PDB file of C-alpha atoms in Angstrom:
ATOM      1  CA  MET Q   1       0.000   0.000   0.000  1.00  0.00           C
ATOM      2  CA  VAL Q   2       2.882   2.402   0.799  1.00  0.00           C
ATOM      3  CA  ARG Q   3       4.458   1.705  -2.585  1.00  0.00           C
ATOM      4  CA  THR Q   4       1.154   2.299  -4.392  1.00  0.00           C
ATOM      5  CA  PHE Q   5       0.626   5.622  -2.592  1.00  0.00           C
ATOM      6  CA  SER Q   6       4.190   6.771  -3.302  1.00  0.00           C
ATOM      7  CA  ALA Q   7       3.916   5.879  -6.994  1.00  0.00           C
ATOM      8  CA  ALA Q   8       0.679   7.808  -7.347  1.00  0.00           C
ATOM      9  CA  VAL Q   9       2.109  10.863  -5.558  1.00  0.00           C
ATOM     10  CA  LEU Q  10       5.261  10.846  -7.717  1.00  0.00           C
ATOM     11  CA  ALA Q  11       3.311  10.616 -10.959  1.00  0.00           C
ATOM     12  CA  ALA Q  12       0.842  13.305  -9.868  1.00  0.00           C
ATOM     13  CA  SER Q  13       3.710  15.582  -8.827  1.00  0.00           C
ATOM     14  CA  LEU Q  14       5.381  15.313 -12.234  1.00  0.00           C
ATOM     15  CA  PHE Q  15       2.041  16.001 -13.950  1.00  0.00           C
ATOM     16  CA  SER Q  16       1.488  19.080 -11.778  1.00  0.00           C
ATOM     17  CA  LEU Q  17       5.030  20.314 -12.406  1.00  0.00           C
ATOM     18  CA  THR Q  18       4.403  20.138 -16.143  1.00  0.00           C
ATOM     19  CA  ILE Q  19       1.087  21.957 -16.048  1.00  0.00           C
ATOM     20  CA  PHE Q  20       2.188  24.735 -13.732  1.00  0.00           C
ATOM     21  CA  ALA Q  21       5.893  24.994 -14.619  1.00  0.00           C
ATOM     22  CA  VAL Q  22       6.913  28.666 -14.414  1.00  0.00           C
ATOM     23  CA  PRO Q  23       3.812  29.940 -16.238  1.00  0.00           C
ATOM     24  CA  GLY Q  24       4.954  33.558 -16.064  1.00  0.00           C
ATOM     25  CA  GLN Q  25       8.161  32.760 -17.934  1.00  0.00           C
ATOM     26  CA  ALA Q  26       6.803  30.328 -20.499  1.00  0.00           C
ATOM     27  CA  HIS Q  27       7.754  31.267 -24.040  1.00  0.00           C
ATOM     28  CA  ALA Q  28       5.056  32.016 -26.599  1.00  0.00           C
ATOM     29  CA  GLN Q  29       4.816  29.014 -28.877  1.00  0.00           C
ATOM     30  CA  ALA Q  30       3.885  28.873 -32.519  1.00  0.00           C
ATOM     31  CA  MET Q  31       1.338  26.335 -33.654  1.00  0.00           C
ATOM     32  CA  ARG Q  32       2.999  22.959 -34.160  1.00  0.00           C
ATOM     33  CA  THR Q  33       2.582  21.085 -37.422  1.00  0.00           C
ATOM     34  CA  ALA Q  34       1.005  17.679 -37.913  1.00  0.00           C
ATOM     35  CA  SER Q  35       3.372  14.757 -38.507  1.00  0.00           C
ATOM     36  CA  ALA Q  36       3.277  11.035 -39.174  1.00  0.00           C
ATOM     37  CA  ALA Q  37       5.711   8.134 -39.542  1.00  0.00           C
ATOM     38  CA  LEU Q  38       5.767   4.495 -40.619  1.00  0.00           C
ATOM     39  CA  GLU Q  39       8.287   2.204 -38.917  1.00  0.00           C
ATOM     40  CA  ALA Q  40       9.274  -1.436 -39.357  1.00  0.00           C
ATOM     41  CA  ARG Q  41      11.226  -3.279 -36.617  1.00  0.00           C
ATOM     42  CA  THR Q  42      12.577  -6.789 -36.422  1.00  0.00           C
ATOM     43  CA  ASP Q  43      11.233  -6.811 -32.843  1.00  0.00           C
ATOM     44  CA  MET Q  44       8.859  -4.146 -31.542  1.00  0.00           C
ATOM     45  CA  ARG Q  45       9.933  -3.579 -27.939  1.00  0.00           C
ATOM     46  CA  SER Q  46       8.492  -1.465 -25.150  1.00  0.00           C
ATOM     47  CA  ARG Q  47      10.394  -0.949 -21.877  1.00  0.00           C
ATOM     48  CA  GLY Q  48      12.692  -3.817 -22.832  1.00  0.00           C
ATOM     49  CA  ILE Q  49       9.888  -6.339 -23.455  1.00  0.00           C
ATOM     50  CA  SER Q  50       8.655  -7.480 -26.860  1.00  0.00           C
ATOM     51  CA  ASP Q  51       5.225  -6.350 -28.031  1.00  0.00           C
ATOM     52  CA  SER Q  52       5.400  -8.561 -31.127  1.00  0.00           C
ATOM     53  CA  GLU Q  53       6.414 -12.024 -29.898  1.00  0.00           C
ATOM     54  CA  GLY Q  54       9.977 -11.293 -30.989  1.00  0.00           C
ATOM     55  CA  GLU Q  55       8.848 -11.031 -34.629  1.00  0.00           C
ATOM     56  CA  LEU Q  56       8.925  -8.335 -37.326  1.00  0.00           C
ATOM     57  CA  ALA Q  57       6.285  -5.673 -36.691  1.00  0.00           C
ATOM     58  CA  LEU Q  58       5.002  -2.439 -38.191  1.00  0.00           C
ATOM     59  CA  GLN Q  59       3.941   0.736 -36.459  1.00  0.00           C
ATOM     60  CA  VAL Q  60       2.285   3.855 -37.826  1.00  0.00           C
ATOM     61  CA  ASP Q  61       2.101   6.912 -35.613  1.00  0.00           C
ATOM     62  CA  GLY Q  62       0.957  10.477 -35.901  1.00  0.00           C
ATOM     63  CA  SER Q  63       0.832  13.734 -33.972  1.00  0.00           C
ATOM     64  CA  LEU Q  64      -1.920  16.320 -34.453  1.00  0.00           C
ATOM     65  CA  PRO Q  65      -1.717  19.749 -32.793  1.00  0.00           C
ATOM     66  CA  ILE Q  66      -5.099  20.952 -31.541  1.00  0.00           C
ATOM     67  CA  THR Q  67      -3.836  24.264 -30.142  1.00  0.00           C
ATOM     68  CA  SER Q  68      -0.369  25.665 -29.468  1.00  0.00           C
ATOM     69  CA  HIS Q  69      -0.326  23.676 -26.187  1.00  0.00           C
ATOM     70  CA  ILE Q  70      -2.614  20.687 -26.781  1.00  0.00           C
ATOM     71  CA  VAL Q  71      -1.379  17.799 -28.958  1.00  0.00           C
ATOM     72  CA  LEU Q  72      -3.040  14.493 -29.806  1.00  0.00           C
ATOM     73  CA  ASP Q  73      -0.672  11.583 -30.443  1.00  0.00           C
ATOM     74  CA  ALA Q  74      -1.775   8.173 -31.705  1.00  0.00           C
ATOM     75  CA  ASN Q  75      -0.217   4.986 -33.047  1.00  0.00           C
ATOM     76  CA  ALA Q  76      -1.171   1.529 -34.253  1.00  0.00           C
ATOM     77  CA  THR Q  77       1.150  -1.479 -33.960  1.00  0.00           C
ATOM     78  CA  THR Q  78       1.007  -5.019 -35.313  1.00  0.00           C
ATOM     79  CA  LEU Q  79       1.399  -7.268 -32.247  1.00  0.00           C
ATOM     80  CA  ARG Q  80       1.769 -10.653 -33.981  1.00  0.00           C
ATOM     81  CA  GLY Q  81      -0.588 -12.344 -31.504  1.00  0.00           C
ATOM     82  CA  ALA Q  82       1.499 -11.348 -28.472  1.00  0.00           C
ATOM     83  CA  ARG Q  83       0.718 -13.499 -25.422  1.00  0.00           C
ATOM     84  CA  ARG Q  84       1.214 -10.590 -23.044  1.00  0.00           C
ATOM     85  CA  HIS Q  85      -1.610  -8.791 -24.831  1.00  0.00           C
ATOM     86  CA  GLY Q  86      -4.040 -11.689 -24.946  1.00  0.00           C
ATOM     87  CA  GLY Q  87      -3.155 -12.822 -28.460  1.00  0.00           C
ATOM     88  CA  SER Q  88      -4.129  -9.477 -29.996  1.00  0.00           C
ATOM     89  CA  GLU Q  89      -2.905  -8.773 -33.517  1.00  0.00           C
ATOM     90  CA  LEU Q  90      -3.290  -4.991 -33.313  1.00  0.00           C
ATOM     91  CA  GLY Q  91      -2.603  -2.476 -30.565  1.00  0.00           C
ATOM     92  CA  ILE Q  92      -3.728   1.149 -30.609  1.00  0.00           C
ATOM     93  CA  GLU Q  93      -2.554   3.988 -28.373  1.00  0.00           C
ATOM     94  CA  ILE Q  94      -4.276   7.357 -28.045  1.00  0.00           C
ATOM     95  CA  ALA Q  95      -2.458  10.042 -26.063  1.00  0.00           C
ATOM     96  CA  PRO Q  96      -3.681  13.613 -25.618  1.00  0.00           C
ATOM     97  CA  ARG Q  97      -1.106  15.800 -23.882  1.00  0.00           C
ATOM     98  CA  TYR Q  98      -0.361  19.340 -22.779  1.00  0.00           C
ATOM     99  CA  VAL Q  99       3.004  20.786 -23.860  1.00  0.00           C
ATOM    100  CA  THR Q 100       4.820  23.962 -22.903  1.00  0.00           C
ATOM    101  CA  SER Q 101       8.347  25.390 -22.708  1.00  0.00           C
ATOM    102  CA  SER Q 102      10.180  27.554 -20.202  1.00  0.00           C
ATOM    103  CA  ASP Q 103      13.809  28.692 -19.949  1.00  0.00           C
ATOM    104  CA  GLY Q 104      15.015  26.107 -22.449  1.00  0.00           C
ATOM    105  CA  TRP Q 105      13.080  23.224 -20.896  1.00  0.00           C
ATOM    106  CA  ASP Q 106      10.200  21.403 -22.603  1.00  0.00           C
ATOM    107  CA  PHE Q 107       7.381  19.971 -20.478  1.00  0.00           C
ATOM    108  CA  SER Q 108       4.699  17.470 -21.447  1.00  0.00           C
ATOM    109  CA  ALA Q 109       1.863  15.877 -19.470  1.00  0.00           C
ATOM    110  CA  GLY Q 110      -1.171  13.856 -20.445  1.00  0.00           C
ATOM    111  CA  ALA Q 111      -2.820  10.465 -20.551  1.00  0.00           C
ATOM    112  CA  ARG Q 112      -2.291   7.399 -22.738  1.00  0.00           C
ATOM    113  CA  GLY Q 113      -4.923   4.797 -23.493  1.00  0.00           C
ATOM    114  CA  HIS Q 114      -3.738   1.322 -24.580  1.00  0.00           C
ATOM    115  CA  VAL Q 115      -6.316  -0.618 -26.622  1.00  0.00           C
ATOM    116  CA  PHE Q 116      -5.825  -4.229 -27.757  1.00  0.00           C
ATOM    117  CA  ILE Q 117      -8.155  -5.390 -30.511  1.00  0.00           C
ATOM    118  CA  ASP Q 118      -9.979  -8.710 -29.903  1.00  0.00           C
ATOM    119  CA  ALA Q 119      -8.073  -9.354 -26.651  1.00  0.00           C
ATOM    120  CA  GLY Q 120     -10.891  -9.210 -24.127  1.00  0.00           C
ATOM    121  CA  GLU Q 121     -10.705  -6.836 -21.163  1.00  0.00           C
ATOM    122  CA  LEU Q 122      -6.997  -6.005 -21.398  1.00  0.00           C
ATOM    123  CA  ASP Q 123      -7.164  -2.282 -22.233  1.00  0.00           C
ATOM    124  CA  TYR Q 124      -5.642   0.095 -19.686  1.00  0.00           C
ATOM    125  CA  ILE Q 125      -4.724   3.738 -19.212  1.00  0.00           C
ATOM    126  CA  GLU Q 126      -1.672   5.619 -17.912  1.00  0.00           C
ATOM    127  CA  ILE Q 127      -1.007   9.205 -16.913  1.00  0.00           C
ATOM    128  CA  GLU Q 128       2.393  10.440 -18.013  1.00  0.00           C
ATOM    129  CA  GLY Q 129       4.704  13.403 -17.914  1.00  0.00           C
ATOM    130  CA  SER Q 130       8.171  14.331 -19.109  1.00  0.00           C
ATOM    131  CA  VAL Q 131      10.776  17.073 -18.860  1.00  0.00           C
ATOM    132  CA  SER Q 132      13.376  17.487 -21.608  1.00  0.00           C
ATOM    133  CA  ARG Q 133      16.132  19.832 -22.684  1.00  0.00           C
ATOM    134  CA  THR Q 134      18.177  20.236 -25.853  1.00  0.00           C
ATOM    135  CA  LEU Q 135      21.728  21.557 -25.821  1.00  0.00           C
ATOM    136  CA  GLY Q 136      23.344  21.765 -29.233  1.00  0.00           C
ATOM    137  CA  PRO Q 137      23.215  18.337 -30.884  1.00  0.00           C
ATOM    138  CA  ALA Q 138      22.358  16.579 -27.605  1.00  0.00           C
ATOM    139  CA  TRP Q 139      19.134  16.163 -25.642  1.00  0.00           C
ATOM    140  CA  LEU Q 140      17.963  14.697 -22.341  1.00  0.00           C
ATOM    141  CA  THR Q 141      14.465  13.536 -21.348  1.00  0.00           C
ATOM    142  CA  LEU Q 142      13.234  12.431 -17.923  1.00  0.00           C
ATOM    143  CA  GLY Q 143       9.827  10.778 -17.845  1.00  0.00           C
ATOM    144  CA  ALA Q 144       7.280   9.030 -15.663  1.00  0.00           C
ATOM    145  CA  SER Q 145       4.213   6.963 -16.568  1.00  0.00           C
ATOM    146  CA  TYR Q 146       1.771   5.774 -13.924  1.00  0.00           C
ATOM    147  CA  ALA Q 147      -1.022   3.254 -14.475  1.00  0.00           C
ATOM    148  CA  PRO Q 148      -3.477   3.286 -11.552  1.00  0.00           C
ATOM    149  CA  SER Q 149      -4.614  -0.116 -10.300  1.00  0.00           C
ATOM    150  CA  GLN Q 150      -6.628  -1.827 -13.057  1.00  0.00           C
ATOM    151  CA  ASP Q 151      -7.834  -5.390 -13.592  1.00  0.00           C
ATOM    152  CA  ALA Q 152      -6.171  -5.456 -17.034  1.00  0.00           C
ATOM    153  CA  ILE Q 153      -2.673  -5.194 -15.529  1.00  0.00           C
ATOM    154  CA  GLY Q 154      -3.245  -6.917 -12.199  1.00  0.00           C
ATOM    155  CA  GLY Q 155      -2.410  -3.940  -9.985  1.00  0.00           C
ATOM    156  CA  ASP Q 156      -0.766  -0.562 -10.491  1.00  0.00           C
ATOM    157  CA  ASN Q 157       2.450   0.264 -12.330  1.00  0.00           C
ATOM    158  CA  LEU Q 158       4.979   3.103 -12.322  1.00  0.00           C
ATOM    159  CA  TYR Q 159       7.657   3.497 -14.996  1.00  0.00           C
ATOM    160  CA  LEU Q 160      10.507   6.008 -14.578  1.00  0.00           C
ATOM    161  CA  SER Q 161      12.902   6.675 -17.447  1.00  0.00           C
ATOM    162  CA  ALA Q 162      15.907   8.719 -18.541  1.00  0.00           C
ATOM    163  CA  ASP Q 163      16.860   9.024 -22.218  1.00  0.00           C
ATOM    164  CA  ILE Q 164      19.753  10.811 -23.868  1.00  0.00           C
ATOM    165  CA  GLY Q 165      20.745  11.289 -27.482  1.00  0.00           C
ATOM    166  CA  ALA Q 166      23.217  13.210 -29.585  1.00  0.00           C
ATOM    167  CA  GLY Q 167      23.902  13.744 -33.243  1.00  0.00           C
ATOM    168  CA  ILE Q 168      27.500  13.323 -34.360  1.00  0.00           C
ATOM    169  CA  PRO Q 169      28.593  16.683 -35.849  1.00  0.00           C
ATOM    170  CA  GLY Q 170      29.315  16.471 -39.576  1.00  0.00           C
ATOM    171  CA  SER Q 171      27.755  13.020 -39.758  1.00  0.00           C
ATOM    172  CA  PRO Q 172      24.261  11.627 -40.534  1.00  0.00           C
ATOM    173  CA  LEU Q 173      24.630   9.414 -37.440  1.00  0.00           C
ATOM    174  CA  ALA Q 174      23.028   9.855 -34.038  1.00  0.00           C
ATOM    175  CA  LEU Q 175      23.552   7.886 -30.822  1.00  0.00           C
ATOM    176  CA  TYR Q 176      20.841   7.131 -28.256  1.00  0.00           C
ATOM    177  CA  ALA Q 177      20.764   5.509 -24.824  1.00  0.00           C
ATOM    178  CA  GLY Q 178      18.249   5.100 -22.058  1.00  0.00           C
ATOM    179  CA  ILE Q 179      17.417   3.374 -18.817  1.00  0.00           C
ATOM    180  CA  GLY Q 180      14.120   2.736 -17.071  1.00  0.00           C
ATOM    181  CA  GLN Q 181      12.769   1.301 -13.827  1.00  0.00           C
ATOM    182  CA  THR Q 182       9.387  -0.406 -13.443  1.00  0.00           C
ATOM    183  CA  ILE Q 183       7.762  -0.852 -10.025  1.00  0.00           C
ATOM    184  CA  GLY Q 184       4.241  -1.565  -8.854  1.00  0.00           C
ATOM    185  CA  SER Q 185       1.844  -3.531  -6.702  1.00  0.00           C
ATOM    186  CA  THR Q 186       0.118  -6.826  -7.538  1.00  0.00           C
ATOM    187  CA  ASN Q 187      -3.530  -7.747  -7.111  1.00  0.00           C
ATOM    188  CA  ASP Q 188      -3.665 -10.434  -9.805  1.00  0.00           C
ATOM    189  CA  ALA Q 189      -0.350 -12.258 -10.339  1.00  0.00           C
ATOM    190  CA  GLU Q 190      -1.435 -13.695 -13.700  1.00  0.00           C
ATOM    191  CA  ARG Q 191      -2.125 -10.319 -15.303  1.00  0.00           C
ATOM    192  CA  ALA Q 192       0.637  -8.438 -13.489  1.00  0.00           C
ATOM    193  CA  VAL Q 193       3.205 -10.238 -15.668  1.00  0.00           C
ATOM    194  CA  ARG Q 194       2.023  -8.165 -18.642  1.00  0.00           C
ATOM    195  CA  LEU Q 195       3.955  -5.109 -17.422  1.00  0.00           C
ATOM    196  CA  ARG Q 196       6.205  -6.731 -14.771  1.00  0.00           C
ATOM    197  CA  PRO Q 197       6.982 -10.291 -15.918  1.00  0.00           C
ATOM    198  CA  ASP Q 198       9.250 -11.033 -12.946  1.00  0.00           C
ATOM    199  CA  GLY Q 199       8.285  -8.267 -10.536  1.00  0.00           C
ATOM    200  CA  ASP Q 200      10.045  -4.893 -10.410  1.00  0.00           C
ATOM    201  CA  TYR Q 201      12.806  -4.635 -13.013  1.00  0.00           C
ATOM    202  CA  THR Q 202      15.231  -2.373 -14.861  1.00  0.00           C
ATOM    203  CA  ASN Q 203      15.545  -2.000 -18.633  1.00  0.00           C
ATOM    204  CA  TRP Q 204      18.133  -0.301 -20.849  1.00  0.00           C
ATOM    205  CA  TYR Q 205      18.937   0.322 -24.503  1.00  0.00           C
ATOM    206  CA  LEU Q 206      21.716   1.603 -26.779  1.00  0.00           C
ATOM    207  CA  ALA Q 207      21.035   2.636 -30.368  1.00  0.00           C
ATOM    208  CA  VAL Q 208      22.694   4.119 -33.422  1.00  0.00           C
ATOM    209  CA  GLU Q 209      20.704   5.702 -36.243  1.00  0.00           C
ATOM    210  CA  ARG Q 210      21.512   7.047 -39.694  1.00  0.00           C
ATOM    211  CA  SER Q 211      19.069   9.509 -41.198  1.00  0.00           C
ATOM    212  CA  ARG Q 212      18.729  11.305 -44.512  1.00  0.00           C
ATOM    213  CA  LEU Q 213      15.860  13.639 -45.284  1.00  0.00           C
ATOM    214  CA  ASN Q 214      12.727  11.808 -44.069  1.00  0.00           C
ATOM    215  CA  PHE Q 215      14.252   8.312 -43.956  1.00  0.00           C
ATOM    216  CA  ALA Q 216      16.097   6.699 -41.039  1.00  0.00           C
ATOM    217  CA  ILE Q 217      17.633   3.296 -40.416  1.00  0.00           C
ATOM    218  CA  GLY Q 218      19.098   2.057 -37.172  1.00  0.00           C
ATOM    219  CA  MET Q 219      20.087  -0.713 -34.794  1.00  0.00           C
ATOM    220  CA  GLU Q 220      19.083  -0.996 -31.144  1.00  0.00           C
ATOM    221  CA  LEU Q 221      20.470  -3.239 -28.422  1.00  0.00           C
ATOM    222  CA  SER Q 222      18.156  -3.593 -25.425  1.00  0.00           C
ATOM    223  CA  GLY Q 223      17.815  -5.740 -22.345  1.00  0.00           C
ATOM    224  CA  THR Q 224      16.266  -6.107 -18.904  1.00  0.00           C
ATOM    225  CA  SER Q 225      17.091  -7.387 -15.431  1.00  0.00           C
ATOM    226  CA  ILE Q 226      14.266  -9.947 -15.677  1.00  0.00           C
ATOM    227  CA  ASP Q 227      15.399 -13.435 -14.649  1.00  0.00           C
ATOM    228  CA  GLN Q 228      15.538 -15.479 -17.853  1.00  0.00           C
ATOM    229  CA  ASP Q 229      15.920 -18.795 -16.016  1.00  0.00           C
ATOM    230  CA  SER Q 230      12.715 -18.534 -14.014  1.00  0.00           C
ATOM    231  CA  ALA Q 231      10.045 -20.966 -15.202  1.00  0.00           C
ATOM    232  CA  ARG Q 232       6.755 -19.316 -16.100  1.00  0.00           C
ATOM    233  CA  ASP Q 233       3.436 -20.969 -16.783  1.00  0.00           C
ATOM    234  CA  THR Q 234       0.893 -18.193 -16.994  1.00  0.00           C
ATOM    235  CA  ARG Q 235      -1.413 -17.133 -19.772  1.00  0.00           C
ATOM    236  CA  TYR Q 236       0.269 -13.752 -20.342  1.00  0.00           C
ATOM    237  CA  TRP Q 237       3.940 -14.684 -19.906  1.00  0.00           C
ATOM    238  CA  ASP Q 238       6.158 -13.761 -22.851  1.00  0.00           C
ATOM    239  CA  ARG Q 239       9.678 -15.198 -23.019  1.00  0.00           C
ATOM    240  CA  HIS Q 240      11.065 -12.306 -25.114  1.00  0.00           C
ATOM    241  CA  THR Q 241      12.498 -10.294 -22.218  1.00  0.00           C
ATOM    242  CA  GLY Q 242      16.228 -10.889 -22.625  1.00  0.00           C
ATOM    243  CA  THR Q 243      18.944  -8.951 -24.429  1.00  0.00           C
ATOM    244  CA  ARG Q 244      18.073  -8.452 -28.086  1.00  0.00           C
ATOM    245  CA  LEU Q 245      19.590  -6.641 -31.071  1.00  0.00           C
ATOM    246  CA  ALA Q 246      16.884  -5.261 -33.359  1.00  0.00           C
ATOM    247  CA  GLY Q 247      17.003  -3.321 -36.606  1.00  0.00           C
ATOM    248  CA  TYR Q 248      14.510  -0.757 -37.802  1.00  0.00           C
ATOM    249  CA  MET Q 249      13.586   1.540 -40.698  1.00  0.00           C
ATOM    250  CA  ARG Q 250      11.391   4.629 -40.449  1.00  0.00           C
ATOM    251  CA  VAL Q 251       9.842   6.980 -42.994  1.00  0.00           C
ATOM    252  CA  SER Q 252       8.504  10.305 -41.717  1.00  0.00           C
ATOM    253  CA  PHE Q 253       5.909  12.481 -43.388  1.00  0.00           C
TER     254      PHE Q 253
END
C-alpha cells in the first residue's frame, strides 16, 4: 500500500510540475505542425519487453496539434498475436497531452490509453509526464508513466525513465541511450506479468541511427534485469524479455 501511494504521488507531482511549470516565464509558442511516420522493426519492444512475440512488426504513428499547447498523439502497432496482450494482432494507443516550454526546458503531461483489438478486457490507461532539454546536438528527457490499479494489468504500475541522445557533428549518425525502472503492486499475479513479468525490473537500450531527409535506419540493443531462467506458466507470460539486437527503418511524413 505504501508503494502504491508513493507511486501515485510521484506521478501526480510530475504532472502538476508540467502543467504549472513557471507559467509567467513560459515562451510564446507557434502552432505545431502535424506529422506522421511508418516504422518497421525486427522486434517491436516497449520498456525492454517485446510487443510482437519477438517477430517483425510495423507501427504507424501520428501527432496532431489541436492548439499551441494541446497535442493528440496516436499509433497503431502489429502485435503478432502477443501473449502478453491476450493474443491481440493490433494495438492502438491514443495520447492527448499538454506541452509547454520555459527557460530552455520542454514539459509534457497527459494520458495514454492502450487498446488491444480482440483481446478481451486487457485495455488500460496511464497518466504520463516528461521534462526534456536540448543543448546543441544533444538532448535529455526524464519521464514518468503511472497506471493506476486496473484489472487489465493486475495492480498498479509506475515506470521512470531517462533518455539521452546526440547527433554526431558532420555526420548523418546519431547515438541514443536510455534506462528505465518499473515498479508496482500486484492484485492479480497472472495479469501483473504483462507489465512486470518477474516483478520490479530495470531495462536499458543503446542505439545508433543514420538519417537522410525523411528516412532513417538504425540498430538498437536492449535488455532487462528480468530473470531469464525462471520458469513461467501463466497465460500472459512472454519469453522475449532478454537482451536483443533489433534493426529498424522509419519513414517520416
